[in-house]
Amino acid sequence: MKEITPSDIEIIKNAKVALEGDSIALRFNAYVSKGVNLIVTSLPDSFQNQISRAVNASLTKATDWAFLTTGSKECPVLRKDWMHKAGVVASGVLGGLGGITTAAWELPVSTMIMLRSIGCIAEEEGLSMRDPKTRLGCVSVLAMGADAKNVKGEELGYWVARNSMAGLVTQALEWNGRSAAPALTQFIMKTAERFGVVVSEKLALQAVPALGAAAGAGINHFFLDHYQKVAHAHFSLERLCLIYEEKPVKAAYARL
């Protein structure tokens, strides 16, 4: 068994810092203040149901759109983190101008840009976006990035989420990507369940006319910055697991 090098131990350490910090829900509430909770709780149930449907539809559409435009041969500038941030800021401004109607329209666009960015990060770590497993792995980052803190005492939250989503990816791939497949539907629903927790607050803020455009720009930048960090951490660990196998990488992660 190969011994993990000091430089790779440092990569594992940095990944753990990114993955085991405050969840995006906690960071989000700190970012926009507690006032967002008053807005969300005052919204009618019909709005909450609309958000739930929007998240599920957005993940399905964005998964198809994002990877049609991702490829290692495209212009390098288009693959930069800052370019994707500029894209989500622009979509956030436009999405927030018209309240809930445009905010719901904007969600699949910003989700697509986030998935594009995550896909580029995966390729930087040596994975191929031509591989359906890598594509679905990019979508699962949205679920793992929702809350990766420790759970069940000694269990490591990231590894629990990683293995859970990996199992759903395997089941989904057995259906050869057919959108009506129960396993693929379950995979999207599981991701939407975790991702939707903070998306509901994002859309609630964008639905307020006085806050819409400004909230959309700032929050989209915040969202993408968080998921880019999660993606860099996750795919660096994926690469190291291919080199050293999962068990020693997980053990090193636990010790740090």
PDB file of C-alpha atoms in Angstrom, residues 59-234:
ATOM      1  CA  LEU A  59     -31.873  20.109 -11.121  1.00  0.00           C
ATOM      2  CA  THR A  60     -33.262  17.988 -13.943  1.00  0.00           C
ATOM      3  CA  LYS A  61     -32.903  20.743 -16.555  1.00  0.00           C
ATOM      4  CA  ALA A  62     -29.568  22.038 -15.274  1.00  0.00           C
ATOM      5  CA  THR A  63     -28.024  18.572 -15.290  1.00  0.00           C
ATOM      6  CA  ASP A  64     -28.736  18.300 -19.023  1.00  0.00           C
ATOM      7  CA  TRP A  65     -27.748  21.863 -19.939  1.00  0.00           C
ATOM      8  CA  ALA A  66     -24.582  22.205 -17.873  1.00  0.00           C
ATOM      9  CA  PHE A  67     -22.679  19.312 -19.325  1.00  0.00           C
ATOM     10  CA  LEU A  68     -23.541  20.109 -22.929  1.00  0.00           C
ATOM     11  CA  THR A  69     -21.279  23.151 -22.575  1.00  0.00           C
ATOM     12  CA  THR A  70     -18.518  21.633 -20.434  1.00  0.00           C
ATOM     13  CA  GLY A  71     -15.351  20.337 -22.037  1.00  0.00           C
ATOM     14  CA  SER A  72     -11.634  20.565 -21.478  1.00  0.00           C
ATOM     15  CA  LYS A  73     -11.058  21.886 -25.046  1.00  0.00           C
ATOM     16  CA  GLU A  74     -13.137  25.041 -24.631  1.00  0.00           C
ATOM     17  CA  CYS A  75     -11.634  28.497 -24.106  1.00  0.00           C
ATOM     18  CA  PRO A  76      -9.648  28.400 -20.805  1.00  0.00           C
ATOM     19  CA  VAL A  77     -11.087  31.763 -19.709  1.00  0.00           C
ATOM     20  CA  LEU A  78     -14.623  30.304 -19.765  1.00  0.00           C
ATOM     21  CA  ARG A  79     -13.479  27.664 -17.275  1.00  0.00           C
ATOM     22  CA  LYS A  80     -12.268  30.104 -14.629  1.00  0.00           C
ATOM     23  CA  ASP A  81     -14.026  30.288 -11.251  1.00  0.00           C
ATOM     24  CA  TRP A  82     -14.465  34.058 -11.604  1.00  0.00           C
ATOM     25  CA  MET A  83     -16.209  33.673 -14.953  1.00  0.00           C
ATOM     26  CA  HIS A  84     -18.789  31.372 -13.418  1.00  0.00           C
ATOM     27  CA  LYS A  85     -19.231  33.809 -10.523  1.00  0.00           C
ATOM     28  CA  ALA A  86     -19.816  36.629 -12.997  1.00  0.00           C
ATOM     29  CA  GLY A  87     -22.441  34.470 -14.695  1.00  0.00           C
ATOM     30  CA  VAL A  88     -24.388  33.681 -11.522  1.00  0.00           C
ATOM     31  CA  VAL A  89     -24.234  37.323 -10.388  1.00  0.00           C
ATOM     32  CA  ALA A  90     -25.711  38.451 -13.716  1.00  0.00           C
ATOM     33  CA  SER A  91     -28.442  35.804 -13.602  1.00  0.00           C
ATOM     34  CA  GLY A  92     -29.172  36.730  -9.967  1.00  0.00           C
ATOM     35  CA  VAL A  93     -29.704  40.379 -10.875  1.00  0.00           C
ATOM     36  CA  LEU A  94     -32.070  39.510 -13.721  1.00  0.00           C
ATOM     37  CA  GLY A  95     -33.835  36.863 -11.649  1.00  0.00           C
ATOM     38  CA  GLY A  96     -34.503  39.250  -8.801  1.00  0.00           C
ATOM     39  CA  LEU A  97     -35.995  42.073 -10.884  1.00  0.00           C
ATOM     40  CA  GLY A  98     -39.470  40.611 -11.236  1.00  0.00           C
ATOM     41  CA  GLY A  99     -40.032  38.898  -7.893  1.00  0.00           C
ATOM     42  CA  ILE A 100     -40.947  35.208  -7.654  1.00  0.00           C
ATOM     43  CA  THR A 101     -41.790  34.841 -11.348  1.00  0.00           C
ATOM     44  CA  THR A 102     -38.304  35.722 -12.604  1.00  0.00           C
ATOM     45  CA  ALA A 103     -36.630  34.197  -9.529  1.00  0.00           C
ATOM     46  CA  ALA A 104     -38.115  30.792 -10.393  1.00  0.00           C
ATOM     47  CA  TRP A 105     -36.993  31.253 -14.021  1.00  0.00           C
ATOM     48  CA  GLU A 106     -33.477  32.158 -12.878  1.00  0.00           C
ATOM     49  CA  LEU A 107     -32.980  29.101 -10.630  1.00  0.00           C
ATOM     50  CA  PRO A 108     -32.220  26.548 -13.401  1.00  0.00           C
ATOM     51  CA  VAL A 109     -29.855  29.066 -15.040  1.00  0.00           C
ATOM     52  CA  SER A 110     -27.808  29.697 -11.890  1.00  0.00           C
ATOM     53  CA  THR A 111     -27.895  25.968 -11.034  1.00  0.00           C
ATOM     54  CA  MET A 112     -26.597  25.170 -14.520  1.00  0.00           C
ATOM     55  CA  ILE A 113     -23.722  27.634 -14.112  1.00  0.00           C
ATOM     56  CA  MET A 114     -22.877  26.128 -10.710  1.00  0.00           C
ATOM     57  CA  LEU A 115     -22.833  22.630 -12.201  1.00  0.00           C
ATOM     58  CA  ARG A 116     -20.669  23.856 -15.081  1.00  0.00           C
ATOM     59  CA  SER A 117     -18.187  25.244 -12.571  1.00  0.00           C
ATOM     60  CA  ILE A 118     -18.248  22.015 -10.552  1.00  0.00           C
ATOM     61  CA  GLY A 119     -17.668  20.062 -13.771  1.00  0.00           C
ATOM     62  CA  CYS A 120     -14.629  22.168 -14.648  1.00  0.00           C
ATOM     63  CA  ILE A 121     -13.226  21.541 -11.174  1.00  0.00           C
ATOM     64  CA  ALA A 122     -13.754  17.791 -11.628  1.00  0.00           C
ATOM     65  CA  GLU A 123     -11.790  17.936 -14.870  1.00  0.00           C
ATOM     66  CA  GLU A 124      -8.993  19.837 -13.136  1.00  0.00           C
ATOM     67  CA  GLU A 125      -8.681  16.836 -10.822  1.00  0.00           C
ATOM     68  CA  GLY A 126      -8.324  14.481 -13.782  1.00  0.00           C
ATOM     69  CA  LEU A 127     -11.906  13.213 -14.140  1.00  0.00           C
ATOM     70  CA  SER A 128     -13.690  13.108 -17.481  1.00  0.00           C
ATOM     71  CA  MET A 129     -17.007  14.820 -18.051  1.00  0.00           C
ATOM     72  CA  ARG A 130     -17.689  12.264 -20.785  1.00  0.00           C
ATOM     73  CA  ASP A 131     -18.173   9.722 -17.990  1.00  0.00           C
ATOM     74  CA  PRO A 132     -21.827   9.716 -16.815  1.00  0.00           C
ATOM     75  CA  LYS A 133     -20.637   8.780 -13.323  1.00  0.00           C
ATOM     76  CA  THR A 134     -18.597  11.988 -13.121  1.00  0.00           C
ATOM     77  CA  ARG A 135     -21.569  14.043 -14.321  1.00  0.00           C
ATOM     78  CA  LEU A 136     -23.890  12.664 -11.672  1.00  0.00           C
ATOM     79  CA  GLY A 137     -21.064  13.029  -9.158  1.00  0.00           C
ATOM     80  CA  CYS A 138     -21.061  16.748  -9.928  1.00  0.00           C
ATOM     81  CA  VAL A 139     -24.775  16.934  -9.146  1.00  0.00           C
ATOM     82  CA  SER A 140     -24.214  15.089  -5.864  1.00  0.00           C
ATOM     83  CA  VAL A 141     -21.813  17.866  -4.783  1.00  0.00           C
ATOM     84  CA  LEU A 142     -24.909  20.058  -4.359  1.00  0.00           C
ATOM     85  CA  ALA A 143     -26.238  17.521  -1.839  1.00  0.00           C
ATOM     86  CA  MET A 144     -22.932  17.024  -0.031  1.00  0.00           C
ATOM     87  CA  GLY A 145     -22.365  20.753   0.150  1.00  0.00           C
ATOM     88  CA  ALA A 146     -25.671  21.355   1.922  1.00  0.00           C
ATOM     89  CA  ASP A 147     -24.490  20.043   5.294  1.00  0.00           C
ATOM     90  CA  ALA A 148     -21.327  17.973   5.672  1.00  0.00           C
ATOM     91  CA  LYS A 149     -20.822  18.291   9.415  1.00  0.00           C
ATOM     92  CA  ASN A 150     -20.172  15.257  11.616  1.00  0.00           C
ATOM     93  CA  VAL A 151     -23.156  13.064  12.344  1.00  0.00           C
ATOM     94  CA  LYS A 152     -23.786  10.020  14.548  1.00  0.00           C
ATOM     95  CA  GLY A 153     -20.868  10.575  16.871  1.00  0.00           C
ATOM     96  CA  GLU A 154     -17.784   9.043  15.284  1.00  0.00           C
ATOM     97  CA  GLU A 155     -19.193   8.893  11.785  1.00  0.00           C
ATOM     98  CA  LEU A 156     -17.691  11.464   9.433  1.00  0.00           C
ATOM     99  CA  GLY A 157     -20.485  13.456   7.868  1.00  0.00           C
ATOM    100  CA  TYR A 158     -18.751  13.963   4.518  1.00  0.00           C
ATOM    101  CA  TRP A 159     -18.034  10.270   4.027  1.00  0.00           C
ATOM    102  CA  VAL A 160     -21.589   9.308   4.989  1.00  0.00           C
ATOM    103  CA  ALA A 161     -22.994  11.766   2.441  1.00  0.00           C
ATOM    104  CA  ARG A 162     -20.401  10.743  -0.161  1.00  0.00           C
ATOM    105  CA  ASN A 163     -21.162   7.037   0.115  1.00  0.00           C
ATOM    106  CA  SER A 164     -24.908   7.621   0.214  1.00  0.00           C
ATOM    107  CA  MET A 165     -24.848   9.713  -2.965  1.00  0.00           C
ATOM    108  CA  ALA A 166     -22.381   7.327  -4.639  1.00  0.00           C
ATOM    109  CA  GLY A 167     -24.866   4.501  -4.101  1.00  0.00           C
ATOM    110  CA  LEU A 168     -27.640   6.513  -5.716  1.00  0.00           C
ATOM    111  CA  VAL A 169     -25.335   7.392  -8.630  1.00  0.00           C
ATOM    112  CA  THR A 170     -24.609   3.695  -9.218  1.00  0.00           C
ATOM    113  CA  GLN A 171     -28.316   2.840  -9.187  1.00  0.00           C
ATOM    114  CA  ALA A 172     -29.133   5.715 -11.540  1.00  0.00           C
ATOM    115  CA  LEU A 173     -26.449   4.665 -14.020  1.00  0.00           C
ATOM    116  CA  GLU A 174     -27.968   1.190 -14.248  1.00  0.00           C
ATOM    117  CA  TRP A 175     -30.899   2.838 -16.064  1.00  0.00           C
ATOM    118  CA  ASN A 176     -28.570   4.309 -18.703  1.00  0.00           C
ATOM    119  CA  GLY A 177     -29.636   7.873 -17.970  1.00  0.00           C
ATOM    120  CA  ARG A 178     -33.320   7.500 -18.849  1.00  0.00           C
ATOM    121  CA  SER A 179     -35.024  10.463 -17.178  1.00  0.00           C
ATOM    122  CA  ALA A 180     -38.102   8.431 -16.243  1.00  0.00           C
ATOM    123  CA  ALA A 181     -36.055   5.816 -14.393  1.00  0.00           C
ATOM    124  CA  PRO A 182     -37.057   5.447 -10.723  1.00  0.00           C
ATOM    125  CA  ALA A 183     -33.417   5.363  -9.548  1.00  0.00           C
ATOM    126  CA  LEU A 184     -32.531   8.554 -11.404  1.00  0.00           C
ATOM    127  CA  THR A 185     -35.678  10.240 -10.110  1.00  0.00           C
ATOM    128  CA  GLN A 186     -34.751   9.209  -6.568  1.00  0.00           C
ATOM    129  CA  PHE A 187     -31.252  10.610  -7.073  1.00  0.00           C
ATOM    130  CA  ILE A 188     -32.624  13.989  -8.196  1.00  0.00           C
ATOM    131  CA  MET A 189     -35.152  14.045  -5.338  1.00  0.00           C
ATOM    132  CA  LYS A 190     -32.474  13.237  -2.740  1.00  0.00           C
ATOM    133  CA  THR A 191     -30.259  16.014  -4.059  1.00  0.00           C
ATOM    134  CA  ALA A 192     -33.189  18.447  -4.215  1.00  0.00           C
ATOM    135  CA  GLU A 193     -34.145  17.584  -0.635  1.00  0.00           C
ATOM    136  CA  ARG A 194     -30.769  18.764   0.691  1.00  0.00           C
ATOM    137  CA  PHE A 195     -30.097  21.512  -1.848  1.00  0.00           C
ATOM    138  CA  GLY A 196     -33.614  22.903  -1.503  1.00  0.00           C
ATOM    139  CA  VAL A 197     -33.185  23.785   2.187  1.00  0.00           C
ATOM    140  CA  VAL A 198     -31.121  26.857   1.377  1.00  0.00           C
ATOM    141  CA  VAL A 199     -32.550  27.489  -2.089  1.00  0.00           C
ATOM    142  CA  SER A 200     -35.952  28.172  -0.524  1.00  0.00           C
ATOM    143  CA  GLU A 201     -34.417  31.030   1.483  1.00  0.00           C
ATOM    144  CA  LYS A 202     -32.594  32.346  -1.575  1.00  0.00           C
ATOM    145  CA  LEU A 203     -35.802  32.468  -3.636  1.00  0.00           C
ATOM    146  CA  ALA A 204     -37.738  33.970  -0.745  1.00  0.00           C
ATOM    147  CA  LEU A 205     -35.364  36.930  -0.635  1.00  0.00           C
ATOM    148  CA  GLN A 206     -35.419  37.339  -4.407  1.00  0.00           C
ATOM    149  CA  ALA A 207     -39.217  37.398  -4.284  1.00  0.00           C
ATOM    150  CA  VAL A 208     -39.207  40.631  -2.265  1.00  0.00           C
ATOM    151  CA  PRO A 209     -39.306  43.517  -4.806  1.00  0.00           C
ATOM    152  CA  ALA A 210     -37.134  45.884  -2.752  1.00  0.00           C
ATOM    153  CA  LEU A 211     -34.443  43.245  -2.227  1.00  0.00           C
ATOM    154  CA  GLY A 212     -34.758  41.099  -5.338  1.00  0.00           C
ATOM    155  CA  ALA A 213     -31.978  42.161  -7.713  1.00  0.00           C
ATOM    156  CA  ALA A 214     -29.398  42.981  -5.029  1.00  0.00           C
ATOM    157  CA  ALA A 215     -30.213  39.817  -3.095  1.00  0.00           C
ATOM    158  CA  GLY A 216     -30.025  37.693  -6.237  1.00  0.00           C
ATOM    159  CA  ALA A 217     -26.575  38.985  -7.162  1.00  0.00           C
ATOM    160  CA  GLY A 218     -25.021  38.703  -3.706  1.00  0.00           C
ATOM    161  CA  ILE A 219     -26.582  35.385  -2.761  1.00  0.00           C
ATOM    162  CA  ASN A 220     -25.715  33.722  -6.072  1.00  0.00           C
ATOM    163  CA  HIS A 221     -22.084  34.766  -5.621  1.00  0.00           C
ATOM    164  CA  PHE A 222     -22.173  33.391  -2.071  1.00  0.00           C
ATOM    165  CA  PHE A 223     -23.748  30.106  -3.207  1.00  0.00           C
ATOM    166  CA  LEU A 224     -21.270  29.480  -5.993  1.00  0.00           C
ATOM    167  CA  ASP A 225     -18.268  30.361  -3.824  1.00  0.00           C
ATOM    168  CA  HIS A 226     -19.426  27.763  -1.268  1.00  0.00           C
ATOM    169  CA  TYR A 227     -20.032  24.999  -3.796  1.00  0.00           C
ATOM    170  CA  GLN A 228     -16.764  25.671  -5.612  1.00  0.00           C
ATOM    171  CA  LYS A 229     -14.917  25.114  -2.326  1.00  0.00           C
ATOM    172  CA  VAL A 230     -16.887  21.924  -1.694  1.00  0.00           C
ATOM    173  CA  ALA A 231     -16.191  20.709  -5.249  1.00  0.00           C
ATOM    174  CA  HIS A 232     -12.442  21.399  -4.987  1.00  0.00           C
ATOM    175  CA  ALA A 233     -12.366  19.477  -1.686  1.00  0.00           C
ATOM    176  CA  HIS A 234     -14.528  16.569  -2.864  1.00  0.00           C
TER     177      HIS A 234
END
